mmCIF file of C-alpha atoms and ligand atoms in Angstrom:
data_model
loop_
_atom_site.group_PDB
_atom_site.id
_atom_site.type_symbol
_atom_site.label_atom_id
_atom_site.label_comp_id
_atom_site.label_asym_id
_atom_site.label_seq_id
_atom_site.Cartn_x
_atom_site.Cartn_y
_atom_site.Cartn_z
ATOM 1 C CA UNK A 17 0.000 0.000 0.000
ATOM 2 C CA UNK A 18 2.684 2.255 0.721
ATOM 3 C CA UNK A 19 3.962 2.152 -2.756
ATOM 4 C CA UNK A 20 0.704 3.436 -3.874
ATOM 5 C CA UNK A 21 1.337 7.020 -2.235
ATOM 6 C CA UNK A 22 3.423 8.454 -5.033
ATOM 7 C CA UNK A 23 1.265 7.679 -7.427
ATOM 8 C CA UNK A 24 -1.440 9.040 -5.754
ATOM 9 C CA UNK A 25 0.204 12.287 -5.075
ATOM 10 C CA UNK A 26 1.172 12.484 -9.381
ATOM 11 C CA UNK A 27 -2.084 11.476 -10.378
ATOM 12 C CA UNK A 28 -3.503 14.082 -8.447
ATOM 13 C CA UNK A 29 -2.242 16.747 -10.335
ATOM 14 C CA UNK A 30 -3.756 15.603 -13.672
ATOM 15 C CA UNK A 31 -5.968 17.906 -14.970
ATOM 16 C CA UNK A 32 -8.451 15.211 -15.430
ATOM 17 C CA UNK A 33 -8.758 13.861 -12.566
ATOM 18 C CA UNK A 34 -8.930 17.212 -10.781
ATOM 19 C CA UNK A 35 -11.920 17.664 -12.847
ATOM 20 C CA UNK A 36 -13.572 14.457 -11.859
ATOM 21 C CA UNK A 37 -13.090 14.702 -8.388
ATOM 22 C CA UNK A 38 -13.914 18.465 -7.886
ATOM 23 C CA UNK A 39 -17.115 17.622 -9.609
ATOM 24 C CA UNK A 40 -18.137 15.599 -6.139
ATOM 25 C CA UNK A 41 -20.511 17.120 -4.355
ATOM 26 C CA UNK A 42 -19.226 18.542 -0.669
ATOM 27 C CA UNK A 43 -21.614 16.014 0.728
ATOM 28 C CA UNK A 44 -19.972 13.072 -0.662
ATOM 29 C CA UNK A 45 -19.073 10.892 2.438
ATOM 30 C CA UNK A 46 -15.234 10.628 1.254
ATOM 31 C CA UNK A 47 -15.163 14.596 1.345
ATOM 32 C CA UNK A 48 -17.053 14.715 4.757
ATOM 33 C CA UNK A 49 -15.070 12.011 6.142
ATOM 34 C CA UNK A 50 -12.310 14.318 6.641
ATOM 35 C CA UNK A 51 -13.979 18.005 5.547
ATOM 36 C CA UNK A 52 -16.668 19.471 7.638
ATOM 37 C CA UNK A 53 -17.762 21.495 4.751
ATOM 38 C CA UNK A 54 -17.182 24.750 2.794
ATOM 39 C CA UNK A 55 -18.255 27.211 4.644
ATOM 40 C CA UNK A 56 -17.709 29.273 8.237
ATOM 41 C CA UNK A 57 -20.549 28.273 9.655
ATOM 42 C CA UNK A 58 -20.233 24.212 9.036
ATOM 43 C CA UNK A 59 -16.540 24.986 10.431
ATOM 44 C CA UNK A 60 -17.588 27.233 13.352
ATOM 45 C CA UNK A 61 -19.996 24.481 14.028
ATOM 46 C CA UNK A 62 -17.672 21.165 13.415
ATOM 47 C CA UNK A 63 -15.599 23.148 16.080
ATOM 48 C CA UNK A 64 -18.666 23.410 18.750
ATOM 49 C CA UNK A 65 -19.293 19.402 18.486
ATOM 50 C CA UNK A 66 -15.232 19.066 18.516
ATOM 51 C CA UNK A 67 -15.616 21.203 22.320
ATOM 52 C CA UNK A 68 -18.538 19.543 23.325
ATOM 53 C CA UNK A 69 -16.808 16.311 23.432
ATOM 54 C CA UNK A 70 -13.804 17.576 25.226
ATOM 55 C CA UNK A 71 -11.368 18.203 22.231
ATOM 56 C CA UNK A 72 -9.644 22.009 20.954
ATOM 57 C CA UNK A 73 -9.619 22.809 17.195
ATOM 58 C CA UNK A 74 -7.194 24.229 14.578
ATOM 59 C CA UNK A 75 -9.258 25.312 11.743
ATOM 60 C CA UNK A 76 -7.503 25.698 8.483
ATOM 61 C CA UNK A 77 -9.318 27.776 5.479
ATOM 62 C CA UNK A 78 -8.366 25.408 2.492
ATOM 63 C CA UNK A 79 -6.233 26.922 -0.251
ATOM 64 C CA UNK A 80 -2.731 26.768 -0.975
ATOM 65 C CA UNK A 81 -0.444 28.210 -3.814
ATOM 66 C CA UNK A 82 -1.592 30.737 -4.725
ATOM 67 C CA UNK A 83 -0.440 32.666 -7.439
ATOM 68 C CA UNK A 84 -2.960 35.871 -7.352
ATOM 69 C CA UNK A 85 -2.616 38.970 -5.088
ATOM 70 C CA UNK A 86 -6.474 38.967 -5.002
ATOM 71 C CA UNK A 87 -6.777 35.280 -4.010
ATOM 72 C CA UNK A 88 -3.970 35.870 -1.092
ATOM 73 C CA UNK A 89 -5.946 39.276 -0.093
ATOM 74 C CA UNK A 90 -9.388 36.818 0.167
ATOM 75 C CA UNK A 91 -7.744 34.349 1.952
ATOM 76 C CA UNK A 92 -6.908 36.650 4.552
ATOM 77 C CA UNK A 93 -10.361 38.238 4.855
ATOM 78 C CA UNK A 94 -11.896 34.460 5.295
ATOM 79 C CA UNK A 95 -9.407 34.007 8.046
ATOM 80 C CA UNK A 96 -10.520 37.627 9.495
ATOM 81 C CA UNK A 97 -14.341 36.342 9.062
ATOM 82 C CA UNK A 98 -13.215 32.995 10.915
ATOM 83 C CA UNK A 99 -11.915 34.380 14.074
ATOM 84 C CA UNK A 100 -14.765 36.754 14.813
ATOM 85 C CA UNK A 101 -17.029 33.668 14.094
ATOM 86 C CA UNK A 102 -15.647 31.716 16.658
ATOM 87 C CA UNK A 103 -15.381 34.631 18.906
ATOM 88 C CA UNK A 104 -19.145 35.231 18.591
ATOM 89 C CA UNK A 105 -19.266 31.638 19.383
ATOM 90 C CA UNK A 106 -17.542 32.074 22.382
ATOM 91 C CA UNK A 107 -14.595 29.605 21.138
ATOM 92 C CA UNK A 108 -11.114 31.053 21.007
ATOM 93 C CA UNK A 109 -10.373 29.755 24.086
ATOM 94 C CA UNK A 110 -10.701 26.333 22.569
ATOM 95 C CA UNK A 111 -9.723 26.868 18.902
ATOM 96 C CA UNK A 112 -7.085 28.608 17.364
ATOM 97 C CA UNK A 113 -6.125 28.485 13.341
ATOM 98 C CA UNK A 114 -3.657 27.258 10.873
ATOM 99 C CA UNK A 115 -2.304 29.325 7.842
ATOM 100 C CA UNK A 116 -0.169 28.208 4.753
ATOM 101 C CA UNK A 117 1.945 30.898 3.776
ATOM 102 C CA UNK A 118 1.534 29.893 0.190
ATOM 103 C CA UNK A 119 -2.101 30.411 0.066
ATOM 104 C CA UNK A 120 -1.440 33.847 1.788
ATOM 105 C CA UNK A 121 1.231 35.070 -0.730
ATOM 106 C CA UNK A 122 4.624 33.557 -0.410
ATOM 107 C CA UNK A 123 4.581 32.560 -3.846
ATOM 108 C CA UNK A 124 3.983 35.857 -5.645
ATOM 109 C CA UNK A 125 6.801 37.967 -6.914
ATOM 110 C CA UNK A 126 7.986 39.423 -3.437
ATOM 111 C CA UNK A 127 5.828 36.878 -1.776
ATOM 112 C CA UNK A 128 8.224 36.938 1.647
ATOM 113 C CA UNK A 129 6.833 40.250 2.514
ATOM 114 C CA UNK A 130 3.429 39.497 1.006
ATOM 115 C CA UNK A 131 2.860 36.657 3.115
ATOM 116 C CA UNK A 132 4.442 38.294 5.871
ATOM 117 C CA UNK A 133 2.362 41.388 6.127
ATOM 118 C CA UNK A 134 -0.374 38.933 5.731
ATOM 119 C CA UNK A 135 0.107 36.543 8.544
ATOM 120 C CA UNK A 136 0.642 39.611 10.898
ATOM 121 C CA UNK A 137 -3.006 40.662 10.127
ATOM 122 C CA UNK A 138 -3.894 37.478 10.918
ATOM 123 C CA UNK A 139 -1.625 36.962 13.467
ATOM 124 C CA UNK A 140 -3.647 40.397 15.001
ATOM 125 C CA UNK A 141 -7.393 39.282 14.105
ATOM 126 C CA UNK A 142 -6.206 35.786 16.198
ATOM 127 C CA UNK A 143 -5.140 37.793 18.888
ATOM 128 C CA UNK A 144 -8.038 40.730 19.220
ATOM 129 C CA UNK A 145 -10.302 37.182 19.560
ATOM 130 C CA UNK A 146 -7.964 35.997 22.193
ATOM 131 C CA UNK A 147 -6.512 32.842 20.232
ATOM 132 C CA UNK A 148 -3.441 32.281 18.474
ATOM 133 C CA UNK A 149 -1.998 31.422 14.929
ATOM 134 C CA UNK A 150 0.459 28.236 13.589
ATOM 135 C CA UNK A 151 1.808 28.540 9.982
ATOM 136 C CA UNK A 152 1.419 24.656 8.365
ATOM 137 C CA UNK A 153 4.684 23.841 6.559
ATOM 138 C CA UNK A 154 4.405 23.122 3.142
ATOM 139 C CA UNK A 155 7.115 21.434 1.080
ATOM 140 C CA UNK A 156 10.659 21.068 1.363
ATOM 141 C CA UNK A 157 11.497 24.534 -1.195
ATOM 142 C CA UNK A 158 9.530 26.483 1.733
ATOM 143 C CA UNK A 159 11.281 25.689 4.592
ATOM 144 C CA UNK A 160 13.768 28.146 5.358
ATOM 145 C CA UNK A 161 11.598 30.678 3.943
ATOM 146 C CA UNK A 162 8.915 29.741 6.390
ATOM 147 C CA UNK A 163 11.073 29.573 9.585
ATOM 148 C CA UNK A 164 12.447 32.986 8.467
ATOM 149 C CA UNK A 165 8.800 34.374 8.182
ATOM 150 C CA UNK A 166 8.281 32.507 11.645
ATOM 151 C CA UNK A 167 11.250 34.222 13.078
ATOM 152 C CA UNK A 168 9.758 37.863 12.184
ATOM 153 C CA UNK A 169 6.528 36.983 13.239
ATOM 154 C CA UNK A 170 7.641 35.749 16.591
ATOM 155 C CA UNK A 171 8.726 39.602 17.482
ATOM 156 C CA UNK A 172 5.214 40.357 17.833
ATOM 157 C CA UNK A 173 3.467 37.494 18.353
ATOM 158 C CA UNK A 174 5.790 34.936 19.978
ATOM 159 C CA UNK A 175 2.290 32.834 20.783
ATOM 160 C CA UNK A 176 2.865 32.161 16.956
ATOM 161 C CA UNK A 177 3.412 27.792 16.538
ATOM 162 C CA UNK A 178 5.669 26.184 13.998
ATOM 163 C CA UNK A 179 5.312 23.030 12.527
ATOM 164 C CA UNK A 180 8.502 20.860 11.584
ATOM 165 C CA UNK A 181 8.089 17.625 9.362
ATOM 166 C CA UNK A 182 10.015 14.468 11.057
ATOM 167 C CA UNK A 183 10.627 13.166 7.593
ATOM 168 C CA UNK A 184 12.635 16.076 6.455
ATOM 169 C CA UNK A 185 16.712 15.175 7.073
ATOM 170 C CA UNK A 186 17.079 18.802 8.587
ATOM 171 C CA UNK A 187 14.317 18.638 10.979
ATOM 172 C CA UNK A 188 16.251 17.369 14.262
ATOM 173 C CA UNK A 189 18.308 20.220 13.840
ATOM 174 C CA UNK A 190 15.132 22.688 13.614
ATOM 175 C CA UNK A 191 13.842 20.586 17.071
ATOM 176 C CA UNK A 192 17.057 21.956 18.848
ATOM 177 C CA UNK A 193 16.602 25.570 17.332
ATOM 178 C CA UNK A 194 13.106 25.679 18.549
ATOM 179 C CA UNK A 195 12.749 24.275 21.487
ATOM 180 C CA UNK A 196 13.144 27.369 23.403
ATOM 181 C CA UNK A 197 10.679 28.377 26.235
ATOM 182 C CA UNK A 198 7.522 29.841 24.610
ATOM 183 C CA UNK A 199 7.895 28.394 21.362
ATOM 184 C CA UNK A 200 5.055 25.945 20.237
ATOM 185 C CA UNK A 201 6.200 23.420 17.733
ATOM 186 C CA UNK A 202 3.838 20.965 15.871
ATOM 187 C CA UNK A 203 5.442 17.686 15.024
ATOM 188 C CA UNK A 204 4.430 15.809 12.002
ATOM 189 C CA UNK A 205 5.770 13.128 9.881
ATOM 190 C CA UNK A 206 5.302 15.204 6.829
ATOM 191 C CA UNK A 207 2.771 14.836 4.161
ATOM 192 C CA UNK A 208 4.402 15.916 0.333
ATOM 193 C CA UNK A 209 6.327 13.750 -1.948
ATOM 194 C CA UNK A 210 10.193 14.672 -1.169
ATOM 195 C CA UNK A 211 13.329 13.430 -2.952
ATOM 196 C CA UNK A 212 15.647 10.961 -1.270
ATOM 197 C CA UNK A 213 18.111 13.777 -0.753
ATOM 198 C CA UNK A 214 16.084 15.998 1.243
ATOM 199 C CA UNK A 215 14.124 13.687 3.495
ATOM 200 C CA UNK A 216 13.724 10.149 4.491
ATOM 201 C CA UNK A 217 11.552 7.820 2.181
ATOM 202 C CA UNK A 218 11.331 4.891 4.059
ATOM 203 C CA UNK A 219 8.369 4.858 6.498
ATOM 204 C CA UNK A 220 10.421 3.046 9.071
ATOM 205 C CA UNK A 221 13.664 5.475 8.875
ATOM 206 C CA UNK A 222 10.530 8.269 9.434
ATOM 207 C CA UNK A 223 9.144 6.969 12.596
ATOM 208 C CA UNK A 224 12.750 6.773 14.211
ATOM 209 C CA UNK A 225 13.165 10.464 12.990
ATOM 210 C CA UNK A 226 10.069 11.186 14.665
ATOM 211 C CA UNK A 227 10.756 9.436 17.946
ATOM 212 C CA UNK A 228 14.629 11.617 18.270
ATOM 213 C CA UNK A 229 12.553 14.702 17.218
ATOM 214 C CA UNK A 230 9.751 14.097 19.762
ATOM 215 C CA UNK A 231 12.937 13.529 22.333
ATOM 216 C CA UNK A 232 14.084 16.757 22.053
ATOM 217 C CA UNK A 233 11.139 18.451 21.723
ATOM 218 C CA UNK A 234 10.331 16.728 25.115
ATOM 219 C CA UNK A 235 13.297 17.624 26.471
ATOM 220 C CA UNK A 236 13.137 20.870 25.695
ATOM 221 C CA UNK A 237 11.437 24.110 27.280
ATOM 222 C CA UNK A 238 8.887 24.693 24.695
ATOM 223 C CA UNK A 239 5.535 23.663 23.709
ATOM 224 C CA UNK A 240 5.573 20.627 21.767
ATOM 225 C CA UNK A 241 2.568 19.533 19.785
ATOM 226 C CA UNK A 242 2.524 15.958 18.875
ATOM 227 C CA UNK A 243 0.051 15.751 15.633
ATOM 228 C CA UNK A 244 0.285 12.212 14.294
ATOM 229 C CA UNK A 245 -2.295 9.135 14.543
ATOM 230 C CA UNK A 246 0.565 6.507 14.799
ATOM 231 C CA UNK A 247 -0.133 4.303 18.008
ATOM 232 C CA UNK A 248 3.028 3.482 18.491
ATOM 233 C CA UNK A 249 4.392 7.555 18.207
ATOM 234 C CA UNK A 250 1.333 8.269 20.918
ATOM 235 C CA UNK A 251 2.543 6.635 23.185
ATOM 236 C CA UNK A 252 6.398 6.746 22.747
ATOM 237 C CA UNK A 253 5.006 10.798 23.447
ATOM 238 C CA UNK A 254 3.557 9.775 26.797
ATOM 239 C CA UNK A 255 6.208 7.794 28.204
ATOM 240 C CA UNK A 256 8.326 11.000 27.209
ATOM 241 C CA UNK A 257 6.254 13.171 28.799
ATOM 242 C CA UNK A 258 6.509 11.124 32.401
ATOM 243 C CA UNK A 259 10.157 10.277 31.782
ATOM 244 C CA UNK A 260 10.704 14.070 31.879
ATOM 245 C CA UNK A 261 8.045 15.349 34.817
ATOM 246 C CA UNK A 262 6.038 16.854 32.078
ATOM 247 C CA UNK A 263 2.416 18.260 33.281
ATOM 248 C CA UNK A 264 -0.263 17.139 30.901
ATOM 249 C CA UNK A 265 -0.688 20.936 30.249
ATOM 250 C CA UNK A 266 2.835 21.431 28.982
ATOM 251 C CA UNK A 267 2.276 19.341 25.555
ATOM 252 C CA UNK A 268 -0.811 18.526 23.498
ATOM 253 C CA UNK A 269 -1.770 15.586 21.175
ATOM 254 C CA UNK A 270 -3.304 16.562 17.690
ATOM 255 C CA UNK A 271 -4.814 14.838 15.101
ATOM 256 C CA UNK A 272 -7.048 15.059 11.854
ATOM 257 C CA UNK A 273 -10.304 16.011 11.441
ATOM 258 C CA UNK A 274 -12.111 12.680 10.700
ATOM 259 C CA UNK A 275 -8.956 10.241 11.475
ATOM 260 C CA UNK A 276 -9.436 8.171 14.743
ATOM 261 C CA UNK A 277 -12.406 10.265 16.551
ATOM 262 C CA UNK A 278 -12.152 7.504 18.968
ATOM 263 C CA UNK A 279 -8.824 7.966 19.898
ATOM 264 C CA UNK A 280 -8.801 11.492 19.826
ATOM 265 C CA UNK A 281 -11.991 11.335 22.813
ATOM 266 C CA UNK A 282 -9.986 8.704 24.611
ATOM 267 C CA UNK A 283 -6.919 11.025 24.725
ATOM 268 C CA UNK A 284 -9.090 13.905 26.146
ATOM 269 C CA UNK A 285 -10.714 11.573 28.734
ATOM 270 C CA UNK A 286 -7.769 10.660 30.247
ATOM 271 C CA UNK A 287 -6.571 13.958 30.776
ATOM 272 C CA UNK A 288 -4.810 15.047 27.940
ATOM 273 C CA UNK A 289 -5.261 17.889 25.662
ATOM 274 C CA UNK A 290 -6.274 17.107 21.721
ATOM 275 C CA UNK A 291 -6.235 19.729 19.095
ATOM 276 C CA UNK A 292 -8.381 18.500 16.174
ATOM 277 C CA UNK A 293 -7.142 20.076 12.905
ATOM 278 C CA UNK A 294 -10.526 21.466 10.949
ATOM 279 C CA UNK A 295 -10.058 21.967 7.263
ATOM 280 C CA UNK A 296 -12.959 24.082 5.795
ATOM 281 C CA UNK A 297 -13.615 25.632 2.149
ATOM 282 C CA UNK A 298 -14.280 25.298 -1.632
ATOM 283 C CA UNK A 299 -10.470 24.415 -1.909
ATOM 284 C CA UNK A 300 -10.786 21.010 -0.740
ATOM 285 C CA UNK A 301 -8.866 18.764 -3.735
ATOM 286 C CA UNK A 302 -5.208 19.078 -2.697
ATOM 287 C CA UNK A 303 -6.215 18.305 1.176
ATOM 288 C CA UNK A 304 -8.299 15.312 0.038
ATOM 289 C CA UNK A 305 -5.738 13.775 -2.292
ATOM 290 C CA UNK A 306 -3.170 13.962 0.507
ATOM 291 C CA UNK A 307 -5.285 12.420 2.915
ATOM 292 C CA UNK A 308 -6.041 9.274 0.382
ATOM 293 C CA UNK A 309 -2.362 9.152 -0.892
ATOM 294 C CA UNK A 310 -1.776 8.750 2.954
ATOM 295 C CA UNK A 311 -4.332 5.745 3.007
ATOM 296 C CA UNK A 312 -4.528 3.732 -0.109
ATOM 297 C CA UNK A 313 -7.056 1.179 1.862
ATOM 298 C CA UNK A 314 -9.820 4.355 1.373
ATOM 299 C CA UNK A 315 -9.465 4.044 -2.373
ATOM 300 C CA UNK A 316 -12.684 1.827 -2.771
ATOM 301 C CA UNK A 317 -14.394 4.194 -0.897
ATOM 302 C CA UNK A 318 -13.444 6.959 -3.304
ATOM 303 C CA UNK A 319 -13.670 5.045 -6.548
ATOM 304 C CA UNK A 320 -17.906 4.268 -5.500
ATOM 305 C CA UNK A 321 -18.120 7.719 -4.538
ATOM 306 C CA UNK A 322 -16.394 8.512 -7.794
ATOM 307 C CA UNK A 323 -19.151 6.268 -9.965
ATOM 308 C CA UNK A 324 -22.109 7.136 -8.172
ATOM 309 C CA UNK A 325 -20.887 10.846 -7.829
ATOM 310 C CA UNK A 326 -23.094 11.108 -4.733
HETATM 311 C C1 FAD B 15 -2.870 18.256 13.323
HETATM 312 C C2 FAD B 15 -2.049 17.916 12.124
HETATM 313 C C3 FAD B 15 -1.465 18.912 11.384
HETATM 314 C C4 FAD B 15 -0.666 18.604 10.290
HETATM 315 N N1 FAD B 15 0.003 19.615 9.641
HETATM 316 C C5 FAD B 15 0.861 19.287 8.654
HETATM 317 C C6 FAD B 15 1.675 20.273 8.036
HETATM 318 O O1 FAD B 15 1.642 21.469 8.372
HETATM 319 N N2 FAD B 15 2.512 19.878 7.047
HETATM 320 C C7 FAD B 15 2.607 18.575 6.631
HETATM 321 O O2 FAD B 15 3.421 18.263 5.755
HETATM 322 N N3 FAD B 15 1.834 17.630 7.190
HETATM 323 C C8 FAD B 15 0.971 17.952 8.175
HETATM 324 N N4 FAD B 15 0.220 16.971 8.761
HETATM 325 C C9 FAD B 15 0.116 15.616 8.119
HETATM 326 C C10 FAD B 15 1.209 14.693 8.600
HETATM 327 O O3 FAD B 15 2.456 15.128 8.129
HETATM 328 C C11 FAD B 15 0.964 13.264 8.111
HETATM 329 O O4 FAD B 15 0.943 13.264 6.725
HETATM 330 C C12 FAD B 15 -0.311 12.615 8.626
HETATM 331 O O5 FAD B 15 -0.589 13.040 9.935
HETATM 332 C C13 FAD B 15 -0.193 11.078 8.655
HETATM 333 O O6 FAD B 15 0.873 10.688 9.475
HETATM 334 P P1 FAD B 15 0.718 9.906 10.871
HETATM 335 O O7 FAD B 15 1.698 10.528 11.817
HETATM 336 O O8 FAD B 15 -0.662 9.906 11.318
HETATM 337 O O9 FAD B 15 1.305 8.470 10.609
HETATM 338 P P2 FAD B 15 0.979 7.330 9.554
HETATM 339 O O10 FAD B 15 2.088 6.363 9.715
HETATM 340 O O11 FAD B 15 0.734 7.915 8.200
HETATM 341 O O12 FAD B 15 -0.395 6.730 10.080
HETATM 342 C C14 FAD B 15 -0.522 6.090 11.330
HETATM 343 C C15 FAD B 15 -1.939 5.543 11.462
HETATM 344 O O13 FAD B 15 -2.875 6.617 11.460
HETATM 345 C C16 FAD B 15 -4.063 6.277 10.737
HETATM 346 N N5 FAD B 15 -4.165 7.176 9.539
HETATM 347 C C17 FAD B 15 -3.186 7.966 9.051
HETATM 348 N N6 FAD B 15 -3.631 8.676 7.977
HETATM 349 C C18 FAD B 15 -4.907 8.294 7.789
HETATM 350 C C19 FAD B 15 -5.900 8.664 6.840
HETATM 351 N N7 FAD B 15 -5.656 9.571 5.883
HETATM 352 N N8 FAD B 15 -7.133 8.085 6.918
HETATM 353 C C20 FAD B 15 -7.393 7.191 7.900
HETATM 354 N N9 FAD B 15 -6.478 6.804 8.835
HETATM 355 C C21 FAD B 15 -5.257 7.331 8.776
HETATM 356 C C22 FAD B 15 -3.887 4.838 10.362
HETATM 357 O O14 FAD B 15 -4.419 4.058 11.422
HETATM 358 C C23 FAD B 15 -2.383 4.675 10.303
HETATM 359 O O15 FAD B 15 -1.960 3.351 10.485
HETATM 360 C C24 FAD B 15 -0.530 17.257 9.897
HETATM 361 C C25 FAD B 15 -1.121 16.237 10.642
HETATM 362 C C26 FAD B 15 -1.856 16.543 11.752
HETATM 363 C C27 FAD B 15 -2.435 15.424 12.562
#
């Protein structure tokens, strides 16, 4: 199965099949399955059933690369419209959100100081509604541009997270660099298709990057935030967290909207805090095929919903 994800990921980007698939309704059960919907108000509420059960949100407004000013400029109003939605619904305190920088700017001529002038307005909105930002991390030609962005961003809003991508070669290094007190740092495996020379291919040789990440991200003063579904990573993170003392309010689990509910409420009930990431919008193609490159067993699903189209 794993040798289906590359595959996946190229066929994805066929015109064709973009066309197909966008042509699914939002309702299709593959799309809901890990979508909430396209609008605020099916996000705002996703979130309130999230709280209800004991879990925090990170809502992300799908889009990414984009290449118009406009686009960038309408991705930051949604995100503007977001946070005072969940302010009037009294949830800041339980949801924050998640930005790409490449669906904010950073690919436009001059896109560092696009995107940067951008998050800061979000950065602002997040904090007027008394809840903070974390800028996703896209692929492996973003990186240092993103940690630099991070870095300026962190002058006036050092509640700003970061999220690092265990199956990057570099990453270990960026876990010592940011595990400084204050600094909240997702951890992920890491979801694009890199080359060999960049970052480790082999799903095993990523797991063992993710458990010395995790270590010194545990070890460390900061804030980790431990998004993965992997069993086995869960609870490497837990035995890490009593190893070194750590209060179940200094770290947080996260996971996907849609991927092991079950888990995610089990975490919460025993005490531990679970971020559910909440991806909401028109945009929801790129997100989708990621998801499904990640979990070739969900093709079946996707080919009926393909043929019915319902
Ligand atoms: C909160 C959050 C934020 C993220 N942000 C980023 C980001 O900014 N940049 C980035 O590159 N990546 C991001 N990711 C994605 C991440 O990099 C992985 O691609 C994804 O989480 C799958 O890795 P895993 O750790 O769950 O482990 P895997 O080894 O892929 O999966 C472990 C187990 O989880 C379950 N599972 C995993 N994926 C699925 C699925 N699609 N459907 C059903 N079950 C599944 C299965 O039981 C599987 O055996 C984020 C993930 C999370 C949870």
């Amino acid at each position: 199965m794993a040798l289906l994800r590359e595959p996946i990921l190229l066929l994805s980007r066929s015109g064709l099949v973009k066309k197909l698939i966008s042509t699914l309704p939002v309702t299709s059960t593959i799309v809901t399955g890990y979508v909430p919907g396209e609008t605020v108000e099916s996000a705002v509420e996703a979130t309130g059933r999230l709280v209800d059960d004991g879990l925090t949100a990170t809502l992300d407004f799908l889009g990414e690369d984009t290449t118009d000013i406009d686009r960038a400029e309408a991705t930051v109003a949604a995100y503007v419209t977001l946070l005072k939605g969940l302010s009037l619904s009294g949830l800041p305190r339980h949801a924050e959100v998640s930005v790409k920088l490449s669906a904010i700017g950073q690919a436009l001529p001059d896109g560092d100081r696009i995107a940067l002038e951008n998050a800061r307005t979000i950065c602002r909105a997040a904090r007027n509604a008394g809840t903070t930002v974390t800028l996703d991390m896209e692929d492996h030609t973003t990186t240092d541009r993103t940690l630099a962005t991070l870095r300026d961003l962190r002058k006036d809003f050092p509640e700003t997270g970061a999220v690092l991508q265990a199956y990057l070669r570099r990453t270990e290094d960026d876990c010592r660099a940011l595990a400084y007190e204050g600094s909240r740092v997702r951890l992920c495996k890491g979801a694009y298709n890199e080359p060999d020379d960049v970052a480790y291919t082999d799903k095993h040789e990523v797991d063992r990057s993710y458990v010395r990440c995790l270590k010194i991200l545990m070890n460390g003063q900061g804030y980790p935030m431990i998004a993965t579904h992997d069993p086995r990573m869960i609870s490497i993170a837990a035995s890490l967290a009593s190893r070194h003392g750590r209060a179940q309010s200094t770290y947080e689990f996260q996971m996907l909207y849609g991927i092991r509910p079950a888990e995610q409420r089990r975490l919460a009930a025993s005490g531990e805090t679970v971020r559910v990431y909440v991806p909401y919008g028109q945009e929801w193609y790129g997100y989708l095929m990621r998801r499904l490159a990640e979990r070739p067993q969900n093709l079946s699903l996707f080919v009926r919903s393909l043929v019915s189209k319902r």
